[in-house]
Coordinates of C-alpha atoms in Angstrom, one line a residue:
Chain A
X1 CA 0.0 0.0 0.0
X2 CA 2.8 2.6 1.2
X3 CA 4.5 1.7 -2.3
X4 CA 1.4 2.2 -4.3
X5 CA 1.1 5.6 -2.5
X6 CA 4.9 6.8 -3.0
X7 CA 4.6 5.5 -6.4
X8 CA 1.3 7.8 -7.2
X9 CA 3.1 10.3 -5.5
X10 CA 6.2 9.6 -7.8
X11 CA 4.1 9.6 -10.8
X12 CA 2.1 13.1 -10.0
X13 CA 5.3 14.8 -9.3
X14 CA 6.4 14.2 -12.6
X15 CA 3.3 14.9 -14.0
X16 CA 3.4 18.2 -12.6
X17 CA 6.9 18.4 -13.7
X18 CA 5.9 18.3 -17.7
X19 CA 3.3 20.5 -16.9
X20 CA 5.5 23.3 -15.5
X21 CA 8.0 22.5 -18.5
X22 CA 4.8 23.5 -21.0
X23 CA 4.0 26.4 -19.1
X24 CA 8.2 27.1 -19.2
X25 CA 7.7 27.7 -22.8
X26 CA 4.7 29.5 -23.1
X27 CA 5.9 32.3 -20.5
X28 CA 2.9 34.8 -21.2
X29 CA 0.5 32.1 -20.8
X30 CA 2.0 31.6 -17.6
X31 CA 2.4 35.1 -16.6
X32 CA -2.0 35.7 -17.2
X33 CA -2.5 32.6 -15.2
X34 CA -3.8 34.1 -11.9
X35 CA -6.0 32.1 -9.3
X36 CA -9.3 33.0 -9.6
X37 CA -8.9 33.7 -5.6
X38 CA -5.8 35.7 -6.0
X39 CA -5.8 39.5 -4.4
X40 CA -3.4 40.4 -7.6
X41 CA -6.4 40.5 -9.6
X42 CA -6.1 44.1 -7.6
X43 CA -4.3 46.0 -10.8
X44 CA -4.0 49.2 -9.0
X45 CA -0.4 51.2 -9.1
X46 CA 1.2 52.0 -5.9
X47 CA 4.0 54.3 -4.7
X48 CA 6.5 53.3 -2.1
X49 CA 8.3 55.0 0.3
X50 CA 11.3 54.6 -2.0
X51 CA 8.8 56.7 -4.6
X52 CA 8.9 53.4 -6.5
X53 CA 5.8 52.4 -8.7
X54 CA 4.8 48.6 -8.0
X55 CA 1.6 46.8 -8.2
X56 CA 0.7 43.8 -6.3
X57 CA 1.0 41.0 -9.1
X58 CA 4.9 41.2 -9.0
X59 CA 5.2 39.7 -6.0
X60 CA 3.6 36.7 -7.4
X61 CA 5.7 33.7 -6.7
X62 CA 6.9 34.4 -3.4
X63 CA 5.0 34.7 0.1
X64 CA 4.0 38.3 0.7
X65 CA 2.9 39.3 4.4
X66 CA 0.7 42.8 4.3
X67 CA -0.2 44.9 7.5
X68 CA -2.6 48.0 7.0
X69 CA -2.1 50.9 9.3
X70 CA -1.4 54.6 9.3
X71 CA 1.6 57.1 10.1
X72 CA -0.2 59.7 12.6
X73 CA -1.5 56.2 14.8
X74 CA 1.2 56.4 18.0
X75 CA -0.5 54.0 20.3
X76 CA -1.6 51.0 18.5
X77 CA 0.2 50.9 15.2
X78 CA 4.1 50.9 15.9
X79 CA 2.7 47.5 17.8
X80 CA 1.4 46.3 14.8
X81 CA 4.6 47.1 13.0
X82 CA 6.6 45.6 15.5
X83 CA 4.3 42.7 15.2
X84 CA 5.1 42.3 11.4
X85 CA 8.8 42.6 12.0
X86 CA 8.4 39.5 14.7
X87 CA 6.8 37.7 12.3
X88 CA 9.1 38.5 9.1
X89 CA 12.6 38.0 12.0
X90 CA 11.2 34.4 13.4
X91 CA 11.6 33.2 9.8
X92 CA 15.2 31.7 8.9
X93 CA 17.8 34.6 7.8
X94 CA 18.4 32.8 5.1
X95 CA 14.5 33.0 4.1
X96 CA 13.7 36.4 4.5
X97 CA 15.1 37.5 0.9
X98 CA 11.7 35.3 -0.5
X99 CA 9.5 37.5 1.5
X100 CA 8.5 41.1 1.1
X101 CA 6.4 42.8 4.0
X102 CA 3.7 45.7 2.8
X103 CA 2.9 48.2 4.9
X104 CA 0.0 49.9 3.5
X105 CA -1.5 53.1 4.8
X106 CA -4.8 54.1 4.9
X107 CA -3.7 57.8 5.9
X108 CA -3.9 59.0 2.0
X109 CA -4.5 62.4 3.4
X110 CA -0.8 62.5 5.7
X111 CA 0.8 59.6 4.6
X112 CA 3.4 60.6 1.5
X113 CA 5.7 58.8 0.2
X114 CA 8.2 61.1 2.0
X115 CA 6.5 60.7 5.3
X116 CA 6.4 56.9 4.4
X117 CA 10.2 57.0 3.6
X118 CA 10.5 58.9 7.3
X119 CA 8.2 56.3 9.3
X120 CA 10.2 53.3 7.9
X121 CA 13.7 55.0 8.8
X122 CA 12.5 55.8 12.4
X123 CA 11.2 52.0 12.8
X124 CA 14.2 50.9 11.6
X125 CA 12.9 48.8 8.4
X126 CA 13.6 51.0 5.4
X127 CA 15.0 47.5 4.4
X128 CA 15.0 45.4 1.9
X129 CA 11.9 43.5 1.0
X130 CA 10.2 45.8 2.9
X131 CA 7.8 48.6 1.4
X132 CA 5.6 51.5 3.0
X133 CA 2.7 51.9 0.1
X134 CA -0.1 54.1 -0.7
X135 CA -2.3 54.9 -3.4
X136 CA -5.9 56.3 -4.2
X137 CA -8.4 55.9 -1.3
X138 CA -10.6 53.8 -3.8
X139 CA -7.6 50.9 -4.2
X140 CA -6.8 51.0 -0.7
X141 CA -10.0 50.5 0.4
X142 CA -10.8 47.3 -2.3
X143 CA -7.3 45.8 -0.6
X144 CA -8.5 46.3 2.9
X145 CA -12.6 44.7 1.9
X146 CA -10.0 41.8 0.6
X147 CA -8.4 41.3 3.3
X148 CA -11.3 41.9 6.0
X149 CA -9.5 45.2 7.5
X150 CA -12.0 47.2 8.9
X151 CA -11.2 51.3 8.9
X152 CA -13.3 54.6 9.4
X153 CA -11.7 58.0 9.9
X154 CA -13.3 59.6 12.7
X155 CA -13.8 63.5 13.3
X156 CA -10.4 64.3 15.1
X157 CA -8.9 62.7 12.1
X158 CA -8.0 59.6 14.1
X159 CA -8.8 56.3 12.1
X160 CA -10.7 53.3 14.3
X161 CA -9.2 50.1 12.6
X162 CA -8.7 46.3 12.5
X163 CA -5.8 44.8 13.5
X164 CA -4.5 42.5 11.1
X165 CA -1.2 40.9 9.9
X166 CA -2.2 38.8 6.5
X167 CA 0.2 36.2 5.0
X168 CA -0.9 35.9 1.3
X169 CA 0.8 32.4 -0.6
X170 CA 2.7 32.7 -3.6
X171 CA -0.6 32.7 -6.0
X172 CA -1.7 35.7 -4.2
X173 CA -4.4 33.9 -1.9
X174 CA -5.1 34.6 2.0
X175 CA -2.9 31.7 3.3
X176 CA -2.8 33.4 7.0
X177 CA -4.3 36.1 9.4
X178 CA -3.3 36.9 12.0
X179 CA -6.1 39.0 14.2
X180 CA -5.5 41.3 17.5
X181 CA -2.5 42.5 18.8
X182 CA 0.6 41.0 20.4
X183 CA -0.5 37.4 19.1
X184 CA 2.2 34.8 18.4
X185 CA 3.9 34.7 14.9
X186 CA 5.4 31.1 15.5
X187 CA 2.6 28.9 13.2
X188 CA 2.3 32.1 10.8
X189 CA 6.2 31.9 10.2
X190 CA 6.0 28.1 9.9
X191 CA 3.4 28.7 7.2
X192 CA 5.6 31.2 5.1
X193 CA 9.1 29.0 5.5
X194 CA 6.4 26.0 4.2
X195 CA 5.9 28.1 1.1
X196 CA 9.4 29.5 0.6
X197 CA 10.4 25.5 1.0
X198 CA 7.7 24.6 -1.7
X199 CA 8.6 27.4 -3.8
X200 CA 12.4 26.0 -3.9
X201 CA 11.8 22.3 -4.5
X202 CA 9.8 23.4 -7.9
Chain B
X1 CA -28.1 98.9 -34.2
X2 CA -31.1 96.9 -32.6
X3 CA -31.0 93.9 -35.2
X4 CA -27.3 93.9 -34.4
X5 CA -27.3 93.3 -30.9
X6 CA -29.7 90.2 -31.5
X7 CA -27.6 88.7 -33.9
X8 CA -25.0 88.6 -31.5
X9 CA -27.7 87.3 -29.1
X10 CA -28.6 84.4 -31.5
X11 CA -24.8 84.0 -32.0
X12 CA -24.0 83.5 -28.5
X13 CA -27.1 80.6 -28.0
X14 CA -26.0 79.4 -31.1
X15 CA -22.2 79.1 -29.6
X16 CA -23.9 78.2 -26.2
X17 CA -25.9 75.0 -27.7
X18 CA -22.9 74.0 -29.9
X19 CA -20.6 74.0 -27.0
X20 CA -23.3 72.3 -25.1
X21 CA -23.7 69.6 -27.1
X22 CA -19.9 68.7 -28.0
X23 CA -19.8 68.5 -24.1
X24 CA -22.5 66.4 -23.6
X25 CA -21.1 64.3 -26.7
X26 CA -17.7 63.9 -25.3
X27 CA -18.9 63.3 -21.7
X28 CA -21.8 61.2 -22.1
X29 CA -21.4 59.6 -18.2
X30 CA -21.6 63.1 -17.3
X31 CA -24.6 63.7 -19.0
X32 CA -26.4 60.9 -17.7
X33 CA -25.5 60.4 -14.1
X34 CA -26.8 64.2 -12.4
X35 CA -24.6 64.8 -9.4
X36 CA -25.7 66.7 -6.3
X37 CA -23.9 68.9 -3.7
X38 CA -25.0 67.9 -0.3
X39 CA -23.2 70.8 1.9
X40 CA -21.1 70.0 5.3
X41 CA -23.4 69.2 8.2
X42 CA -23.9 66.9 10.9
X43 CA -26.8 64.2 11.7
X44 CA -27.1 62.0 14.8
X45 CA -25.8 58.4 13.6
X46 CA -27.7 55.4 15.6
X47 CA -23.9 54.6 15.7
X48 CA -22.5 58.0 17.4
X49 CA -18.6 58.4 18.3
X50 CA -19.6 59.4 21.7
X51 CA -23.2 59.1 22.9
X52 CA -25.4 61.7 21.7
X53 CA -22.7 63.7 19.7
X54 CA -23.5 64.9 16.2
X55 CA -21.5 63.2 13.4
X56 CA -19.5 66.1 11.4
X57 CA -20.0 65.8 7.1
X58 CA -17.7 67.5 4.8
X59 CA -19.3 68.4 1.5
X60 CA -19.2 65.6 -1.0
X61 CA -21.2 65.1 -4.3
X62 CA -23.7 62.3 -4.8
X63 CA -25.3 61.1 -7.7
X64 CA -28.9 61.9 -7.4
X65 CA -30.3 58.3 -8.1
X66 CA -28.7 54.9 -8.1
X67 CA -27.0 53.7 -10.8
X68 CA -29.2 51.7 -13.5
X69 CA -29.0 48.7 -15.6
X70 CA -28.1 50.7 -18.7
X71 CA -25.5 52.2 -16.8
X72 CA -23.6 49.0 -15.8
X73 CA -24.2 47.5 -18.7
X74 CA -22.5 50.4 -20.3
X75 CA -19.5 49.8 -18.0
X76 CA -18.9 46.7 -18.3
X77 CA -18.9 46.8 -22.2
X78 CA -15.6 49.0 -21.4
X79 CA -14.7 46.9 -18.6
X80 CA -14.2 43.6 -20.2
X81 CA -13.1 41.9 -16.5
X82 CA -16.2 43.4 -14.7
X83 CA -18.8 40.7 -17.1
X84 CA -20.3 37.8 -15.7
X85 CA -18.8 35.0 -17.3
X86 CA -14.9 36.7 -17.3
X87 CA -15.2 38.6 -13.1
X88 CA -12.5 36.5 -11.3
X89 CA -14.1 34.8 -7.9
X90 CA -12.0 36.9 -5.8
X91 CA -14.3 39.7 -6.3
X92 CA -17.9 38.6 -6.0
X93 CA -20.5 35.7 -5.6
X94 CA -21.5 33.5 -7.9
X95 CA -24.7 35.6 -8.7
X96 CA -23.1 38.3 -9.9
X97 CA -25.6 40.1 -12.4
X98 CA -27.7 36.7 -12.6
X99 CA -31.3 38.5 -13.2
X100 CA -29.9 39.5 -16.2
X101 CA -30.3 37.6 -19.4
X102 CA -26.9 37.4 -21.2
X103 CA -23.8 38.8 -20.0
X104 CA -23.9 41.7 -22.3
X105 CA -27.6 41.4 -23.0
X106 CA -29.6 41.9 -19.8
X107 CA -33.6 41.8 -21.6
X108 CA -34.1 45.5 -20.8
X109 CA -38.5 44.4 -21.8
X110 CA -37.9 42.5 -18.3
X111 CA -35.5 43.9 -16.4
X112 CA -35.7 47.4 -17.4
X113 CA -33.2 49.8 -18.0
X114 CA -34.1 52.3 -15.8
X115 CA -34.3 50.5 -13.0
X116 CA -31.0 50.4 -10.4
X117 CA -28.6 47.5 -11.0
X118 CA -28.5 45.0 -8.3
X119 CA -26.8 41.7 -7.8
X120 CA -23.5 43.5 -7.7
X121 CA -20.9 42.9 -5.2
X122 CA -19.3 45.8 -3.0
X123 CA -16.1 45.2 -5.5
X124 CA -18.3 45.9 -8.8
X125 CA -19.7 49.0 -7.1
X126 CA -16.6 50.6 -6.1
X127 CA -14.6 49.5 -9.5
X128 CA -17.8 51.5 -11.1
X129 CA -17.2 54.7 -8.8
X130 CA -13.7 54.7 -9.5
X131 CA -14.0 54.3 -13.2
X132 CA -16.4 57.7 -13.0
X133 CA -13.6 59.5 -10.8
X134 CA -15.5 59.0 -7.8
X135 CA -16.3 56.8 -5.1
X136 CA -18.8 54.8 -3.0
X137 CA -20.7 57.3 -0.6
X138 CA -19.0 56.6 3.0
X139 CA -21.4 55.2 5.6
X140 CA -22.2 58.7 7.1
X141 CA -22.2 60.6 3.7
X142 CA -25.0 58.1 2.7
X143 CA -26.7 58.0 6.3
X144 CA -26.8 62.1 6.6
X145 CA -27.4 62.7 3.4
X146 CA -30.7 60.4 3.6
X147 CA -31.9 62.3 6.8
X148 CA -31.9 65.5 5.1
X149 CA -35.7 65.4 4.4
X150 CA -38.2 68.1 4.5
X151 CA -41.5 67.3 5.8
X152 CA -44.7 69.8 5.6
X153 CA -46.5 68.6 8.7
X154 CA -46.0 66.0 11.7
X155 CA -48.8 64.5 10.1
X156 CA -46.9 64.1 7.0
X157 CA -43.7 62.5 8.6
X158 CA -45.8 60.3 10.3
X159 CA -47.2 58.9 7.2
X160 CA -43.8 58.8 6.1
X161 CA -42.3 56.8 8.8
X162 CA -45.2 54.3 8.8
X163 CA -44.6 53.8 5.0
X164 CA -41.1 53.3 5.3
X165 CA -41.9 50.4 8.2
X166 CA -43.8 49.1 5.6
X167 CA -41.1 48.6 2.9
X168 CA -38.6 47.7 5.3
X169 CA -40.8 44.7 6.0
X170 CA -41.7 43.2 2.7
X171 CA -39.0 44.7 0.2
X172 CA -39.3 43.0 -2.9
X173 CA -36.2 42.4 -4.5
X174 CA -37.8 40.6 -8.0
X175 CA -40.1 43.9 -8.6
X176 CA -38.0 46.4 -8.2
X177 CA -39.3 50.0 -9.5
X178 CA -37.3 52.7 -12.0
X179 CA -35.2 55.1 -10.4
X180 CA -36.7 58.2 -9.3
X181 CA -40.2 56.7 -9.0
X182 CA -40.2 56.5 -5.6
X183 CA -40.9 60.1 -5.2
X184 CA -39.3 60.0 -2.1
X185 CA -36.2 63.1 -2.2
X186 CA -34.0 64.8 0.4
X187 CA -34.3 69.0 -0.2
X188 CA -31.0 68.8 -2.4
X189 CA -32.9 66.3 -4.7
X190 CA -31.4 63.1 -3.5
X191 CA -33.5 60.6 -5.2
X192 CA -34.6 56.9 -3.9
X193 CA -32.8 56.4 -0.8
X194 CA -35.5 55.2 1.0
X195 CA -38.4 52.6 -0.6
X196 CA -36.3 51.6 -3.5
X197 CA -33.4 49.4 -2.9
X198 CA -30.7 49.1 -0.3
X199 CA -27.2 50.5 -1.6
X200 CA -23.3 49.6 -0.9
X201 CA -21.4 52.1 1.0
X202 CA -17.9 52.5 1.2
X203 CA -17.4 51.5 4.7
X204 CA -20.3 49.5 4.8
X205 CA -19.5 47.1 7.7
X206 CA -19.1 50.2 10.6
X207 CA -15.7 48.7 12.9
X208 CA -18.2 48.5 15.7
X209 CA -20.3 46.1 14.4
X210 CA -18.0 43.1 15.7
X211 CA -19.8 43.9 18.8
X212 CA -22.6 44.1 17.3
X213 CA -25.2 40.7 16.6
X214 CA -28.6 40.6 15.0
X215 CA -30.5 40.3 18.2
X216 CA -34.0 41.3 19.0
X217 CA -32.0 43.7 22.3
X218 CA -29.7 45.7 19.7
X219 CA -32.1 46.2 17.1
X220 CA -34.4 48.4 20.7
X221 CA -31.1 50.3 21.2
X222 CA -30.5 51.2 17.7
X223 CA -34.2 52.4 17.3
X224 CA -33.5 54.6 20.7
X225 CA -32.6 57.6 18.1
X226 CA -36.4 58.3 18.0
X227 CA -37.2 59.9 14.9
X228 CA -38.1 58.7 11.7
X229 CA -35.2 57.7 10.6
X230 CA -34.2 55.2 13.2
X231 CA -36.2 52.9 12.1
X232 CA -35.6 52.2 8.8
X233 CA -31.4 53.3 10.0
X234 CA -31.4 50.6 12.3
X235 CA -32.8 48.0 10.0
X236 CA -30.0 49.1 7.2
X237 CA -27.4 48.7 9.7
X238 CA -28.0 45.4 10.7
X239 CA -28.5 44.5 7.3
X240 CA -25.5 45.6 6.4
X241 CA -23.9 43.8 8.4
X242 CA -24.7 40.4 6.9
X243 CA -23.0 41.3 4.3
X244 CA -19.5 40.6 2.8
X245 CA -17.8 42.6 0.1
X246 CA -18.6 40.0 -2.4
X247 CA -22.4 39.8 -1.7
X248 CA -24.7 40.0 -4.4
X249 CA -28.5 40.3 -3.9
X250 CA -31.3 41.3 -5.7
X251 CA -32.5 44.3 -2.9
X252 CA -28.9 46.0 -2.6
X253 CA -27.6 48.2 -5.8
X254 CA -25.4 51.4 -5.3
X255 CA -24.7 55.4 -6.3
X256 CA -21.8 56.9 -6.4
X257 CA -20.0 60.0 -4.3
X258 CA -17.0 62.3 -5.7
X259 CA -14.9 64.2 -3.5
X260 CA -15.8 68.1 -3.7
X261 CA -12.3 69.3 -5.2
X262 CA -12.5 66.7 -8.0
X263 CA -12.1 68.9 -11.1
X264 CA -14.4 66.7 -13.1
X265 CA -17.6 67.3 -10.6
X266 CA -17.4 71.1 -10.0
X267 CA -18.1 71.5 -13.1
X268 CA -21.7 70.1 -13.1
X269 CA -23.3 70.8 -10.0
X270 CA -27.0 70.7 -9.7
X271 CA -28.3 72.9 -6.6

């Protein structure tokens, strides 16, 4: 029985190893092959704090953890930050180059790309792989309904919001969330190494 | 000198009505979809900040009824990825548009143009907004903007707020009516946002509502409010609530906001 199984194993493995050679030749067919569940169906543009223009689909391929939060937020959100970098530094060093961390803020009114660029040199993580976006209130808003962030701006221009670190897999799909404050990153870094193992043995 | 001066009259409609048209011609959205100004204010939410505090509003236009069938239909023959059979899963339910009879042929003779679009997910809505340089209404824009209703007599808001009880309870999604039939307008000329349909806002799902369940209790706070709004509010809210950004349902369409210093919208505002 444990023969039968390793040798169906054996024999889808290779299966899916002709089918990757196909799509290996017919790159663009590839490249428009997106998951029906994948957020990058999201085509908006957005600006880092480097004033670079990315969109979401280029990350395709690798695990990409995304944390929504905003600049003027002094109580709750360097947490949440801090959160996100416990999460991204429990992962192997040698791992952390297959992982970008998006820091999206919902501040569109405050939140520049310079003032982006400022907030990620204060905390420390104007790093590699690591990028403070925005982009128009309309975009930001369809990525936080995708992700189930919740965020109203109230009248003394604070924002009430979820707190939420996402782990999206390498087809662009929810793979993790990660709800409240202060929670433990162990399984969510388990889940990412996972992928980046996956990703590697392809 | 007389004749002269109505030449130049005539000359000037005549310039008028050519501009006019080329303007409607090359804006046709514009054309169609009549925008409001609803000047900054404040309205007591159900859902106040701080108990019994006023919610501020900064000016914002709205579109003065929801948008149609035609309308989408007119979208989505420009926006290829918003039809039925090509919309990824990610952003709506698998009813998306289903009252309509072909993806690009809805049976107007049974569905009829003029009535709002519905079975549209919060995703379709705002992609919709965004491709007219706007926006979904926010919860409060919607919410104040709705309470901004002149009545004649007590008498008359009575009869109002027993009517809207009466929609509230048996709204029927498969009949729905043509926009602006409702007669039902706010004094800026808000059409429809009571008796018609139910609409997507932008925050539609208020952060409180986590704490918030669909008991018989919380439905008798939200109704403490105690005009004729907080009725029919309170109902929305909880309704809302059910909902997830990929929802589709034949009782909730939407209309669209644009922020006040949008260069598009000053131009056409409708007081």
């Amino acid at each position: 029985m444990k023969t039968l199984l390793i040798l169906s194993a054996l024999l889808l493995s290779s299966l899916n190893l002709v089918a990757q050679h196909h799509h290996g030749k017919d790159a663009t067919l590839k490249a428009e092959k997106v998951s029906e569940h994948s957020l990058y169906h999201l085509d908006a543009e957005w600006v880092t704090h480097r004033n670079e223009s990315i969109s979401l689909s280029q990350f395709k391929g690798e695990p990409v953890v995304i944390v929504m939060f905003y600049g003027n937020c002094t109580q709750v959100c360097p947490i949440l930050i801090r959160d996100t970098w416990r999460l991204y530094s429990a992962l192997d060093k040698s791992m952390r180059t297959s992982v970008n961390v998006l820091a999206v803020s919902f501040d569109t009114e405050n939140d520049t790309p310079e003032v982006l660029k400022k907030y990620a040199e204060y905390e420390q993580l104007d790093i590699e792989g690591w990028h403070f976006v925005t982009t128009k209130d309309v975009d930001i808003r369809s990525l936080a309904m995708m992700l189930g962030v919740q965020y109203v701006k109230k009248s003394d221009g604070e924002f009430a919001h979820s707190n939420l670190v996402t782990v999206l897999d390498p087809e662009g799909k929810v793979a993790v969330r990660v709800e409240g404050l202060n929670q433990p990153m162990a399984s969510a870094a388990q889940s990412i190494e996972e992928m980046i193992k996956s990703i590697s043995i392809q | 000198m007389r004749s002269q001066k109505n030449i130049h009259r005539l000359k000037n409609w005549a310039l008028t009505g050519i501009v006019g048209l080329l303007v409607s011609l090359l804006n046709p959205v514009m054309a169609q979809q009549e925008r409001v100004l609803i000047p900054a204010g404040s309205f007591h939410s159900i859902l106040p900040e701080v108990k019994g505090e006023p919610i501020s509003v900064d000016s914002f236009y709205i579109d003065k009824t929801a948008v149609t069938n035609e309308d989408f239909l007119a979208f989505i023959q420009e926006n290829e990825n918003w039809q039925r059979e090509k919309v990824p899963a990610v952003f709506t339910a698998q009813n998306y548009l289903q009252h309509w009879q072909e993806s690009l042929n809805p049976g107007f003779d049974k569905i009829g143009e003029n009535r709002p679009v519905t079975h549209v997910s919060w995703f379709a809505a705002n992609a919709y907004c965004s491709d007219k340089g706007g926006r979904l209404p926010t919860l409060n824009e919607w919410e104040y903007s709705a309470q901004l209703m002149d009545f004649e007599s007590i008498q008359e808001m009575n009869r109002f707020s027993t009517e809207l009880i009466g929609w509230y309870s048996s709204v029927d999604a498969k009949n729905t009516k043509a926009v602006g039939s409702t007669q039902i307008q706010n004094r800026h000329g808000v059409q429809d946002q009571f008796g018609l349909i139910m609409e997507w806002v932008e925050d539609y799902k208020p952060i409180i509502a986590d704490e918030l369940s669909l008991d018989c209790g919380t439905v008798g706070r939200l109704q403490q409010l105690g005009n004729i709004y907080s009725y029919a509010a309170s109902i929305r809210y909880i309704t809302r609530m059910s909902f997830n950004p990929k929802t589709t349902t034949g009782m909730v369409g939407f209309r669209c906001a644009y922020n006040i210093d949008h260069p598009e919208s000053s131009s056409n505002t409708q007081l």
